Amino acid sequence: MEYGPAPESTKEAQAWLEQHGRTFGLFIDNQWSEPGELFASTNPADAAKLADLTQATGSDVDRAVAAARAAQPGWQALGGHGRAKVMYSLARLMQKHARLFAVLETLDNGKTIRETRDVDLPLVARHFYYHAGWAQLQAEEFADYRAVGVVGQIVPWNFPLLMLSWKIAPAMAAGNTIVFKPAEFTSLTAMLFAEICVQAGVPAGVVNIVTGDGRVGEAIVNHPGIDKLAFTGSTEVGRLIRVATAGSGKKLSLELGGKSPFIVFDDADLDAAVEGLVDSIWFNQGQVCCAGSRLLVQESVQDKFLAKLRARMDKLTLGSPLDKSMDIGALVDPVQQQRIAGLVDSARAEGCEVYQPKCEIPANGSWFPPTLITGASTSAAVAQAEIFGPVLVAMSFRTPPEAVQLANNTVYGLAACVWTENISLALDVAPQIKAGVVWINTANQFDAACGFGGYRESGFGREGGREGMYEYLTAKSEDARPASPVVEAKAKAKAAAPAAGGAFAIDRTAKLYIGGKQARPDGAYSRAIHGADGAFIAEVGEGNRKDIRNAVEAAHKAGGWAKATSHNRAQVLYYIAENLAARGEEFAARIAAMTGSKNAEKEVQASIERLFYYAAWADKYDGLAHQPPMHGITVALNEPVGVIGIVCPNEAPLLGFISLVAPAIALGNRVVVVPSEAHPLSATDLYQVFDTSDLPDGVVNIITGSADELARTLATHSDIDAVWRHDGSAEGCAEVERLSATSLKRTWVGGAKGRDWYSTAQSGGRAVLAHASQVKNVWIPYGV
Ligand code: NAI
């Protein structure tokens, strides 16, 4: 049976545009500015112009930031209940005007009305309701945290209003004020939202909206008055933002691209999986960061599954997005259509088979038919690049391990789907996939209560859930951090240059510690370490790039540590503490000799306590069971980040080392540590403690030498997942952030400020554990 056309009326939306003279200024301090230099927003389904928008200037961004800054204390002072009431009112108004928003979004973006009406708008309202709740509970549930301040938020065009709500709702709830930039293709629903803010009683300056292209984004990113940036968009721009903000102290979350696997095992309900796949890759024309764009199907059911899929593709309807019976609408802009066509043509040229159902493509606007590519090699461009269109690339696998290996064969790590009727298999595979979200027997589920965000080059930070709230909060203990202590210049200067005759002196040198073994430095150089009185104490190896490489390899080989039980990891930490205690006097004497500290004994005791502290946490840093509105559960797992490079502080050389290494290994990470450059000997003395504490080889690797040089190597190494630097070097920390952009590693840097390593508030707690972990949300629907 054919469906007749069922067009949604655009009368109200067109009237709203007319009411504004189809021209918009900027929304700053609850006022509309006079329109400035204009650019057009068009309907991608028929290329008709909808309205003109203002390209904001640098001084417009200045005004927006100033308004946000001025409004922040008042917004904070309104209190959790005050903010909750405003946000609740926003949610109500969004619901009331849902149809107008949905039609406007469809006109502006080209996505089907079925999606804007049934998916985007309900989720938008849900985000404001849910986060109104966090505002209400903030004082109780986040008592040790405060709002970050003024946040800059930049979003793409694929879910214009939904991304707005993901960004603005948690930021407002936490007490921040906002400078928001929609994507230049799709700004209209943000303009309508601005009006709703005024109606809902959002105080002036809390939400400011500036429109324009990437230049406006850059002005926000570089603005000194911004305390935090939240970006969703391409990995390429995410990298630029990481570089631009390096060393600025701005908090950053990046939600970037993906090439998400959709895994179908042979025992899956194949019909349900086909429907899941339709949602996964053809929802929003595939312009979805977490689109299931790589089908991995078990070889034994491949032919059957692909036959079902092709038959289903033949039934997909493509046409006017305002028609309620359409499955596939228009692409956002001709530029995307050309990009997608180029990638599909290249696959054809490489001999891939390209299947597209026969469908009528409208004469105007930008369109692309649903497409299935088979026969691509795993390294083909279509198998690796984010196509961001309705194009599925199918491959097969034989065994579960092969499925996992193929799933992880990408630089991205945003999402994955696993389809099988075998719960043991599903729950075995889900943790092995490097992705921030795993959907089991379902696809593309989103909710305000569940965290969303990536691993690897898909970015860092989470949106939604308790985990998402932390992105807009700062631990109060950060405010109490002292000025950076000045490391004794003398000791540092003497330590800097490799000792003359180092190669000769090597046998008297404390070696490096790699894979559980003491190793000579590759360069065969060493450096002299002097005490507080300037006298020579010992030499340590001068580690180089090759040593780091070996250490990283050893750390990867120790992957079993991540799978060890948390009870087991805790036991090892307790054992290290016990063995350190047994040699407490020796360590205290070493610290005193190196630093001249009168508190050396206290430092050893504090280090032992810190080991106990993180041993205690190892099996208590539980994840969460979120309850989104579905018949099922979403389990938020705290997973280790992987291999972490750590550059330790010079002050408190033992306590600083332990305070960084212990939380990392407690949660299952493996580490490559550069101990204090000036006072490394209490770290090299630990080798024997580790050797006698059942710590598996390769979990902790220690490379002594130049902090700057080794940090640089850690930050650029492609197999390291995160770098922490806490030696008080502002320039060094900035460099780590800048260099980490290449592979988008996570970073945790102390900057120029110091840290009271004795204070658990400053050097312990969930804020530290959050750096040592990343949250994976596994969606598990109940029932059949
Ligand atoms: P984009 O990353 O350039 O744009 C996203 C947002 O960033 C827009 O608001 C844009 O104005 C802004 N922007 C651009 N340059 C900036 C800069 N230097 N500094 C600050 N902000 C800047 O993405 P675009 O060009 O719209 O799409 C290109 C490709 O990126 C797509 O084909 C797709 O592959 C990918 N993409 C991925 C998205 C995701 O959610 N993962 C979303 C949008 C695009």
mmCIF file with all atom_site columns, N, CA and C in Angstrom, residues 357-413:
data_model
loop_
_atom_site.group_PDB
_atom_site.id
_atom_site.type_symbol
_atom_site.label_atom_id
_atom_site.label_alt_id
_atom_site.label_comp_id
_atom_site.label_asym_id
_atom_site.label_entity_id
_atom_site.label_seq_id
_atom_site.pdbx_PDB_ins_code
_atom_site.Cartn_x
_atom_site.Cartn_y
_atom_site.Cartn_z
_atom_site.occupancy
_atom_site.B_iso_or_equiv
_atom_site.pdbx_formal_charge
_atom_site.auth_seq_id
_atom_site.auth_comp_id
_atom_site.auth_asym_id
_atom_site.auth_atom_id
_atom_site.pdbx_PDB_model_num
ATOM 1   N N  . PRO A 1 357 ? 18.736 1.738   -3.426 1.00 0.00 ? 357 PRO A N  1
ATOM 2   C CA . PRO A 1 357 ? 17.406 1.426   -3.921 1.00 0.00 ? 357 PRO A CA 1
ATOM 3   C C  . PRO A 1 357 ? 16.974 2.476   -4.942 1.00 0.00 ? 357 PRO A C  1
ATOM 4   N N  . LYS A 1 358 ? 16.073 2.064   -5.780 1.00 0.00 ? 358 LYS A N  1
ATOM 5   C CA . LYS A 1 358 ? 15.588 3.035   -6.778 1.00 0.00 ? 358 LYS A CA 1
ATOM 6   C C  . LYS A 1 358 ? 14.689 4.022   -6.047 1.00 0.00 ? 358 LYS A C  1
ATOM 7   N N  . CYS A 1 359 ? 15.055 5.270   -6.020 1.00 0.00 ? 359 CYS A N  1
ATOM 8   C CA . CYS A 1 359 ? 14.131 6.257   -5.462 1.00 0.00 ? 359 CYS A CA 1
ATOM 9   C C  . CYS A 1 359 ? 14.272 7.558   -6.232 1.00 0.00 ? 359 CYS A C  1
ATOM 10  N N  . GLU A 1 360 ? 13.173 8.276   -6.234 1.00 0.00 ? 360 GLU A N  1
ATOM 11  C CA . GLU A 1 360 ? 13.154 9.510   -7.004 1.00 0.00 ? 360 GLU A CA 1
ATOM 12  C C  . GLU A 1 360 ? 13.814 10.619  -6.194 1.00 0.00 ? 360 GLU A C  1
ATOM 13  N N  . ILE A 1 361 ? 14.833 11.221  -6.756 1.00 0.00 ? 361 ILE A N  1
ATOM 14  C CA . ILE A 1 361 ? 15.515 12.304  -6.047 1.00 0.00 ? 361 ILE A CA 1
ATOM 15  C C  . ILE A 1 361 ? 14.876 13.631  -6.475 1.00 0.00 ? 361 ILE A C  1
ATOM 16  N N  . PRO A 1 362 ? 14.369 14.429  -5.540 1.00 0.00 ? 362 PRO A N  1
ATOM 17  C CA . PRO A 1 362 ? 13.755 15.712  -5.923 1.00 0.00 ? 362 PRO A CA 1
ATOM 18  C C  . PRO A 1 362 ? 14.730 16.588  -6.723 1.00 0.00 ? 362 PRO A C  1
ATOM 19  N N  . ALA A 1 363 ? 14.161 17.423  -7.567 1.00 0.00 ? 363 ALA A N  1
ATOM 20  C CA . ALA A 1 363 ? 14.990 18.215  -8.484 1.00 0.00 ? 363 ALA A CA 1
ATOM 21  C C  . ALA A 1 363 ? 15.818 19.261  -7.758 1.00 0.00 ? 363 ALA A C  1
ATOM 22  N N  . ASN A 1 364 ? 15.237 19.911  -6.746 1.00 0.00 ? 364 ASN A N  1
ATOM 23  C CA . ASN A 1 364 ? 15.978 20.958  -6.031 1.00 0.00 ? 364 ASN A CA 1
ATOM 24  C C  . ASN A 1 364 ? 16.464 20.442  -4.683 1.00 0.00 ? 364 ASN A C  1
ATOM 25  N N  . GLY A 1 365 ? 17.387 21.160  -4.105 1.00 0.00 ? 365 GLY A N  1
ATOM 26  C CA . GLY A 1 365 ? 17.845 20.806  -2.760 1.00 0.00 ? 365 GLY A CA 1
ATOM 27  C C  . GLY A 1 365 ? 18.977 19.796  -2.785 1.00 0.00 ? 365 GLY A C  1
ATOM 28  N N  . SER A 1 366 ? 19.436 19.376  -1.598 1.00 0.00 ? 366 SER A N  1
ATOM 29  C CA . SER A 1 366 ? 20.552 18.423  -1.544 1.00 0.00 ? 366 SER A CA 1
ATOM 30  C C  . SER A 1 366 ? 20.093 17.091  -0.960 1.00 0.00 ? 366 SER A C  1
ATOM 31  N N  . TRP A 1 367 ? 20.317 16.028  -1.704 1.00 0.00 ? 367 TRP A N  1
ATOM 32  C CA . TRP A 1 367 ? 19.785 14.713  -1.349 1.00 0.00 ? 367 TRP A CA 1
ATOM 33  C C  . TRP A 1 367 ? 20.827 13.645  -1.601 1.00 0.00 ? 367 TRP A C  1
ATOM 34  N N  . PHE A 1 368 ? 20.680 12.542  -0.911 1.00 0.00 ? 368 PHE A N  1
ATOM 35  C CA . PHE A 1 368 ? 21.513 11.373  -1.224 1.00 0.00 ? 368 PHE A CA 1
ATOM 36  C C  . PHE A 1 368 ? 20.731 10.134  -0.830 1.00 0.00 ? 368 PHE A C  1
ATOM 37  N N  . PRO A 1 369 ? 20.689 9.138   -1.722 1.00 0.00 ? 369 PRO A N  1
ATOM 38  C CA . PRO A 1 369 ? 19.880 7.950   -1.414 1.00 0.00 ? 369 PRO A CA 1
ATOM 39  C C  . PRO A 1 369 ? 20.562 7.069   -0.373 1.00 0.00 ? 369 PRO A C  1
ATOM 40  N N  . PRO A 1 370 ? 19.771 6.235   0.334  1.00 0.00 ? 370 PRO A N  1
ATOM 41  C CA . PRO A 1 370 ? 20.394 5.273   1.246  1.00 0.00 ? 370 PRO A CA 1
ATOM 42  C C  . PRO A 1 370 ? 21.324 4.363   0.452  1.00 0.00 ? 370 PRO A C  1
ATOM 43  N N  . THR A 1 371 ? 22.492 4.095   1.025  1.00 0.00 ? 371 THR A N  1
ATOM 44  C CA . THR A 1 371 ? 23.541 3.413   0.260  1.00 0.00 ? 371 THR A CA 1
ATOM 45  C C  . THR A 1 371 ? 24.203 2.334   1.109  1.00 0.00 ? 371 THR A C  1
ATOM 46  N N  . LEU A 1 372 ? 24.430 1.186   0.477  1.00 0.00 ? 372 LEU A N  1
ATOM 47  C CA . LEU A 1 372 ? 25.127 0.082   1.146  1.00 0.00 ? 372 LEU A CA 1
ATOM 48  C C  . LEU A 1 372 ? 26.361 -0.267  0.319  1.00 0.00 ? 372 LEU A C  1
ATOM 49  N N  . ILE A 1 373 ? 27.517 -0.248  0.977  1.00 0.00 ? 373 ILE A N  1
ATOM 50  C CA . ILE A 1 373 ? 28.755 -0.586  0.271  1.00 0.00 ? 373 ILE A CA 1
ATOM 51  C C  . ILE A 1 373 ? 29.279 -1.912  0.810  1.00 0.00 ? 373 ILE A C  1
ATOM 52  N N  . THR A 1 374 ? 29.526 -2.843  -0.095 1.00 0.00 ? 374 THR A N  1
ATOM 53  C CA . THR A 1 374 ? 30.140 -4.113  0.315  1.00 0.00 ? 374 THR A CA 1
ATOM 54  C C  . THR A 1 374 ? 31.447 -4.297  -0.461 1.00 0.00 ? 374 THR A C  1
ATOM 55  N N  . GLY A 1 375 ? 32.281 -5.152  0.074  1.00 0.00 ? 375 GLY A N  1
ATOM 56  C CA . GLY A 1 375 ? 33.536 -5.471  -0.619 1.00 0.00 ? 375 GLY A CA 1
ATOM 57  C C  . GLY A 1 375 ? 34.651 -4.468  -0.369 1.00 0.00 ? 375 GLY A C  1
ATOM 58  N N  . ALA A 1 376 ? 34.477 -3.588  0.628  1.00 0.00 ? 376 ALA A N  1
ATOM 59  C CA . ALA A 1 376 ? 35.546 -2.611  0.920  1.00 0.00 ? 376 ALA A CA 1
ATOM 60  C C  . ALA A 1 376 ? 36.583 -3.263  1.820  1.00 0.00 ? 376 ALA A C  1
ATOM 61  N N  . SER A 1 377 ? 37.846 -2.892  1.631  1.00 0.00 ? 377 SER A N  1
ATOM 62  C CA . SER A 1 377 ? 38.878 -3.413  2.535  1.00 0.00 ? 377 SER A CA 1
ATOM 63  C C  . SER A 1 377 ? 38.815 -2.626  3.841  1.00 0.00 ? 377 SER A C  1
ATOM 64  N N  . THR A 1 378 ? 39.375 -3.185  4.912  1.00 0.00 ? 378 THR A N  1
ATOM 65  C CA . THR A 1 378 ? 39.271 -2.501  6.206  1.00 0.00 ? 378 THR A CA 1
ATOM 66  C C  . THR A 1 378 ? 39.992 -1.160  6.195  1.00 0.00 ? 378 THR A C  1
ATOM 67  N N  . SER A 1 379 ? 40.953 -1.000  5.256  1.00 0.00 ? 379 SER A N  1
ATOM 68  C CA . SER A 1 379 ? 41.682 0.270   5.250  1.00 0.00 ? 379 SER A CA 1
ATOM 69  C C  . SER A 1 379 ? 41.134 1.262   4.224  1.00 0.00 ? 379 SER A C  1
ATOM 70  N N  . ALA A 1 380 ? 40.098 0.875   3.479  1.00 0.00 ? 380 ALA A N  1
ATOM 71  C CA . ALA A 1 380 ? 39.545 1.773   2.457  1.00 0.00 ? 380 ALA A CA 1
ATOM 72  C C  . ALA A 1 380 ? 39.040 3.061   3.112  1.00 0.00 ? 380 ALA A C  1
ATOM 73  N N  . ALA A 1 381 ? 39.048 4.146   2.330  1.00 0.00 ? 381 ALA A N  1
ATOM 74  C CA . ALA A 1 381 ? 38.607 5.444   2.873  1.00 0.00 ? 381 ALA A CA 1
ATOM 75  C C  . ALA A 1 381 ? 37.189 5.339   3.430  1.00 0.00 ? 381 ALA A C  1
ATOM 76  N N  . VAL A 1 382 ? 36.308 4.646   2.701  1.00 0.00 ? 382 VAL A N  1
ATOM 77  C CA . VAL A 1 382 ? 34.913 4.569   3.176  1.00 0.00 ? 382 VAL A CA 1
ATOM 78  C C  . VAL A 1 382 ? 34.790 3.753   4.468  1.00 0.00 ? 382 VAL A C  1
ATOM 79  N N  . ALA A 1 383 ? 35.794 2.910   4.738  1.00 0.00 ? 383 ALA A N  1
ATOM 80  C CA . ALA A 1 383 ? 35.738 2.108   5.962  1.00 0.00 ? 383 ALA A CA 1
ATOM 81  C C  . ALA A 1 383 ? 36.357 2.839   7.143  1.00 0.00 ? 383 ALA A C  1
ATOM 82  N N  . GLN A 1 384 ? 37.112 3.890   6.871  1.00 0.00 ? 384 GLN A N  1
ATOM 83  C CA . GLN A 1 384 ? 37.816 4.587   7.950  1.00 0.00 ? 384 GLN A CA 1
ATOM 84  C C  . GLN A 1 384 ? 37.289 6.007   8.194  1.00 0.00 ? 384 GLN A C  1
ATOM 85  N N  . ALA A 1 385 ? 36.935 6.727   7.115  1.00 0.00 ? 385 ALA A N  1
ATOM 86  C CA . ALA A 1 385 ? 36.554 8.144   7.267  1.00 0.00 ? 385 ALA A CA 1
ATOM 87  C C  . ALA A 1 385 ? 35.115 8.273   7.742  1.00 0.00 ? 385 ALA A C  1
ATOM 88  N N  . GLU A 1 386 ? 34.861 9.341   8.487  1.00 0.00 ? 386 GLU A N  1
ATOM 89  C CA . GLU A 1 386 ? 33.484 9.624   8.884  1.00 0.00 ? 386 GLU A CA 1
ATOM 90  C C  . GLU A 1 386 ? 32.777 10.209  7.664  1.00 0.00 ? 386 GLU A C  1
ATOM 91  N N  . ILE A 1 387 ? 31.840 9.451   7.093  1.00 0.00 ? 387 ILE A N  1
ATOM 92  C CA . ILE A 1 387 ? 31.185 9.916   5.860  1.00 0.00 ? 387 ILE A CA 1
ATOM 93  C C  . ILE A 1 387 ? 30.117 10.954  6.189  1.00 0.00 ? 387 ILE A C  1
ATOM 94  N N  . PHE A 1 388 ? 29.457 10.797  7.306  1.00 0.00 ? 388 PHE A N  1
ATOM 95  C CA . PHE A 1 388 ? 28.426 11.724  7.753  1.00 0.00 ? 388 PHE A CA 1
ATOM 96  C C  . PHE A 1 388 ? 27.306 11.861  6.726  1.00 0.00 ? 388 PHE A C  1
ATOM 97  N N  . GLY A 1 389 ? 26.871 10.705  6.242  1.00 0.00 ? 389 GLY A N  1
ATOM 98  C CA . GLY A 1 389 ? 25.785 10.664  5.284  1.00 0.00 ? 389 GLY A CA 1
ATOM 99  C C  . GLY A 1 389 ? 25.139 9.287   5.366  1.00 0.00 ? 389 GLY A C  1
ATOM 100 N N  . PRO A 1 390 ? 24.114 9.043   4.509  1.00 0.00 ? 390 PRO A N  1
ATOM 101 C CA . PRO A 1 390 ? 23.345 7.797   4.617  1.00 0.00 ? 390 PRO A CA 1
ATOM 102 C C  . PRO A 1 390 ? 24.056 6.604   3.983  1.00 0.00 ? 390 PRO A C  1
ATOM 103 N N  . VAL A 1 391 ? 25.306 6.414   4.317  1.00 0.00 ? 391 VAL A N  1
ATOM 104 C CA . VAL A 1 391 ? 26.126 5.406   3.639  1.00 0.00 ? 391 VAL A CA 1
ATOM 105 C C  . VAL A 1 391 ? 26.640 4.390   4.653  1.00 0.00 ? 391 VAL A C  1
ATOM 106 N N  . LEU A 1 392 ? 26.286 3.127   4.416  1.00 0.00 ? 392 LEU A N  1
ATOM 107 C CA . LEU A 1 392 ? 26.693 2.044   5.306  1.00 0.00 ? 392 LEU A CA 1
ATOM 108 C C  . LEU A 1 392 ? 27.766 1.207   4.615  1.00 0.00 ? 392 LEU A C  1
ATOM 109 N N  . VAL A 1 393 ? 28.810 0.871   5.353  1.00 0.00 ? 393 VAL A N  1
ATOM 110 C CA . VAL A 1 393 ? 29.851 0.000   4.802  1.00 0.00 ? 393 VAL A CA 1
ATOM 111 C C  . VAL A 1 393 ? 29.775 -1.325  5.554  1.00 0.00 ? 393 VAL A C  1
ATOM 112 N N  . ALA A 1 394 ? 29.587 -2.424  4.822  1.00 0.00 ? 394 ALA A N  1
ATOM 113 C CA . ALA A 1 394 ? 29.404 -3.723  5.479  1.00 0.00 ? 394 ALA A CA 1
ATOM 114 C C  . ALA A 1 394 ? 30.644 -4.593  5.344  1.00 0.00 ? 394 ALA A C  1
ATOM 115 N N  . MET A 1 395 ? 30.975 -5.273  6.439  1.00 0.00 ? 395 MET A N  1
ATOM 116 C CA . MET A 1 395 ? 32.089 -6.228  6.445  1.00 0.00 ? 395 MET A CA 1
ATOM 117 C C  . MET A 1 395 ? 31.682 -7.447  7.266  1.00 0.00 ? 395 MET A C  1
ATOM 118 N N  . SER A 1 396 ? 32.423 -8.517  7.156  1.00 0.00 ? 396 SER A N  1
ATOM 119 C CA . SER A 1 396 ? 32.036 -9.694  7.935  1.00 0.00 ? 396 SER A CA 1
ATOM 120 C C  . SER A 1 396 ? 33.171 -10.110 8.870  1.00 0.00 ? 396 SER A C  1
ATOM 121 N N  . PHE A 1 397 ? 32.795 -10.938 9.864  1.00 0.00 ? 397 PHE A N  1
ATOM 122 C CA . PHE A 1 397 ? 33.795 -11.483 10.788 1.00 0.00 ? 397 PHE A CA 1
ATOM 123 C C  . PHE A 1 397 ? 33.401 -12.915 11.088 1.00 0.00 ? 397 PHE A C  1
ATOM 124 N N  . ARG A 1 398 ? 34.357 -13.661 11.662 1.00 0.00 ? 398 ARG A N  1
ATOM 125 C CA . ARG A 1 398 ? 34.052 -15.071 11.965 1.00 0.00 ? 398 ARG A CA 1
ATOM 126 C C  . ARG A 1 398 ? 33.807 -15.314 13.440 1.00 0.00 ? 398 ARG A C  1
ATOM 127 N N  . THR A 1 399 ? 34.645 -14.718 14.285 1.00 0.00 ? 399 THR A N  1
ATOM 128 C CA . THR A 1 399 ? 34.572 -15.038 15.720 1.00 0.00 ? 399 THR A CA 1
ATOM 129 C C  . THR A 1 399 ? 34.372 -13.756 16.534 1.00 0.00 ? 399 THR A C  1
ATOM 130 N N  . PRO A 1 400 ? 33.899 -13.880 17.782 1.00 0.00 ? 400 PRO A N  1
ATOM 131 C CA . PRO A 1 400 ? 33.761 -12.683 18.615 1.00 0.00 ? 400 PRO A CA 1
ATOM 132 C C  . PRO A 1 400 ? 35.065 -11.881 18.752 1.00 0.00 ? 400 PRO A C  1
ATOM 133 N N  . PRO A 1 401 ? 36.217 -12.533 18.989 1.00 0.00 ? 401 PRO A N  1
ATOM 134 C CA . PRO A 1 401 ? 37.442 -11.712 19.082 1.00 0.00 ? 401 PRO A CA 1
ATOM 135 C C  . PRO A 1 401 ? 37.713 -10.916 17.811 1.00 0.00 ? 401 PRO A C  1
ATOM 136 N N  . GLU A 1 402 ? 37.392 -11.540 16.652 1.00 0.00 ? 402 GLU A N  1
ATOM 137 C CA . GLU A 1 402 ? 37.623 -10.812 15.400 1.00 0.00 ? 402 GLU A CA 1
ATOM 138 C C  . GLU A 1 402 ? 36.663 -9.622  15.298 1.00 0.00 ? 402 GLU A C  1
ATOM 139 N N  . ALA A 1 403 ? 35.441 -9.816  15.790 1.00 0.00 ? 403 ALA A N  1
ATOM 140 C CA . ALA A 1 403 ? 34.467 -8.712  15.771 1.00 0.00 ? 403 ALA A CA 1
ATOM 141 C C  . ALA A 1 403 ? 34.992 -7.546  16.604 1.00 0.00 ? 403 ALA A C  1
ATOM 142 N N  . VAL A 1 404 ? 35.537 -7.865  17.771 1.00 0.00 ? 404 VAL A N  1
ATOM 143 C CA . VAL A 1 404 ? 36.053 -6.809  18.656 1.00 0.00 ? 404 VAL A CA 1
ATOM 144 C C  . VAL A 1 404 ? 37.240 -6.106  17.992 1.00 0.00 ? 404 VAL A C  1
ATOM 145 N N  . GLN A 1 405 ? 38.091 -6.913  17.388 1.00 0.00 ? 405 GLN A N  1
ATOM 146 C CA . GLN A 1 405 ? 39.283 -6.333  16.754 1.00 0.00 ? 405 GLN A CA 1
ATOM 147 C C  . GLN A 1 405 ? 38.874 -5.389  15.615 1.00 0.00 ? 405 GLN A C  1
ATOM 148 N N  . LEU A 1 406 ? 37.915 -5.814  14.795 1.00 0.00 ? 406 LEU A N  1
ATOM 149 C CA . LEU A 1 406 ? 37.453 -4.951  13.701 1.00 0.00 ? 406 LEU A CA 1
ATOM 150 C C  . LEU A 1 406 ? 36.736 -3.715  14.247 1.00 0.00 ? 406 LEU A C  1
ATOM 151 N N  . ALA A 1 407 ? 35.941 -3.927  15.289 1.00 0.00 ? 407 ALA A N  1
ATOM 152 C CA . ALA A 1 407 ? 35.195 -2.806  15.872 1.00 0.00 ? 407 ALA A CA 1
ATOM 153 C C  . ALA A 1 407 ? 36.159 -1.726  16.340 1.00 0.00 ? 407 ALA A C  1
ATOM 154 N N  . ASN A 1 408 ? 37.284 -2.157  16.916 1.00 0.00 ? 408 ASN A N  1
ATOM 155 C CA . ASN A 1 408 ? 38.239 -1.195  17.462 1.00 0.00 ? 408 ASN A CA 1
ATOM 156 C C  . ASN A 1 408 ? 39.248 -0.693  16.430 1.00 0.00 ? 408 ASN A C  1
ATOM 157 N N  . ASN A 1 409 ? 39.119 -1.152  15.196 1.00 0.00 ? 409 ASN A N  1
ATOM 158 C CA . ASN A 1 409 ? 40.073 -0.778  14.160 1.00 0.00 ? 409 ASN A CA 1
ATOM 159 C C  . ASN A 1 409 ? 39.718 0.594   13.551 1.00 0.00 ? 409 ASN A C  1
ATOM 160 N N  . THR A 1 410 ? 39.783 1.609   14.357 1.00 0.00 ? 410 THR A N  1
ATOM 161 C CA . THR A 1 410 ? 39.461 2.970   13.941 1.00 0.00 ? 410 THR A CA 1
ATOM 162 C C  . THR A 1 410 ? 40.096 3.913   14.947 1.00 0.00 ? 410 THR A C  1
ATOM 163 N N  . VAL A 1 411 ? 40.310 5.150   14.532 1.00 0.00 ? 411 VAL A N  1
ATOM 164 C CA . VAL A 1 411 ? 40.868 6.113   15.494 1.00 0.00 ? 411 VAL A CA 1
ATOM 165 C C  . VAL A 1 411 ? 39.780 6.647   16.425 1.00 0.00 ? 411 VAL A C  1
ATOM 166 N N  . TYR A 1 412 ? 38.528 6.371   16.060 1.00 0.00 ? 412 TYR A N  1
ATOM 167 C CA . TYR A 1 412 ? 37.423 6.916   16.839 1.00 0.00 ? 412 TYR A CA 1
ATOM 168 C C  . TYR A 1 412 ? 37.005 5.980   17.973 1.00 0.00 ? 412 TYR A C  1
ATOM 169 N N  . GLY A 1 413 ? 36.037 6.417   18.769 1.00 0.00 ? 413 GLY A N  1
ATOM 170 C CA . GLY A 1 413 ? 35.530 5.557   19.847 1.00 0.00 ? 413 GLY A CA 1
ATOM 171 C C  . GLY A 1 413 ? 34.279 6.159   20.459 1.00 0.00 ? 413 GLY A C  1
#
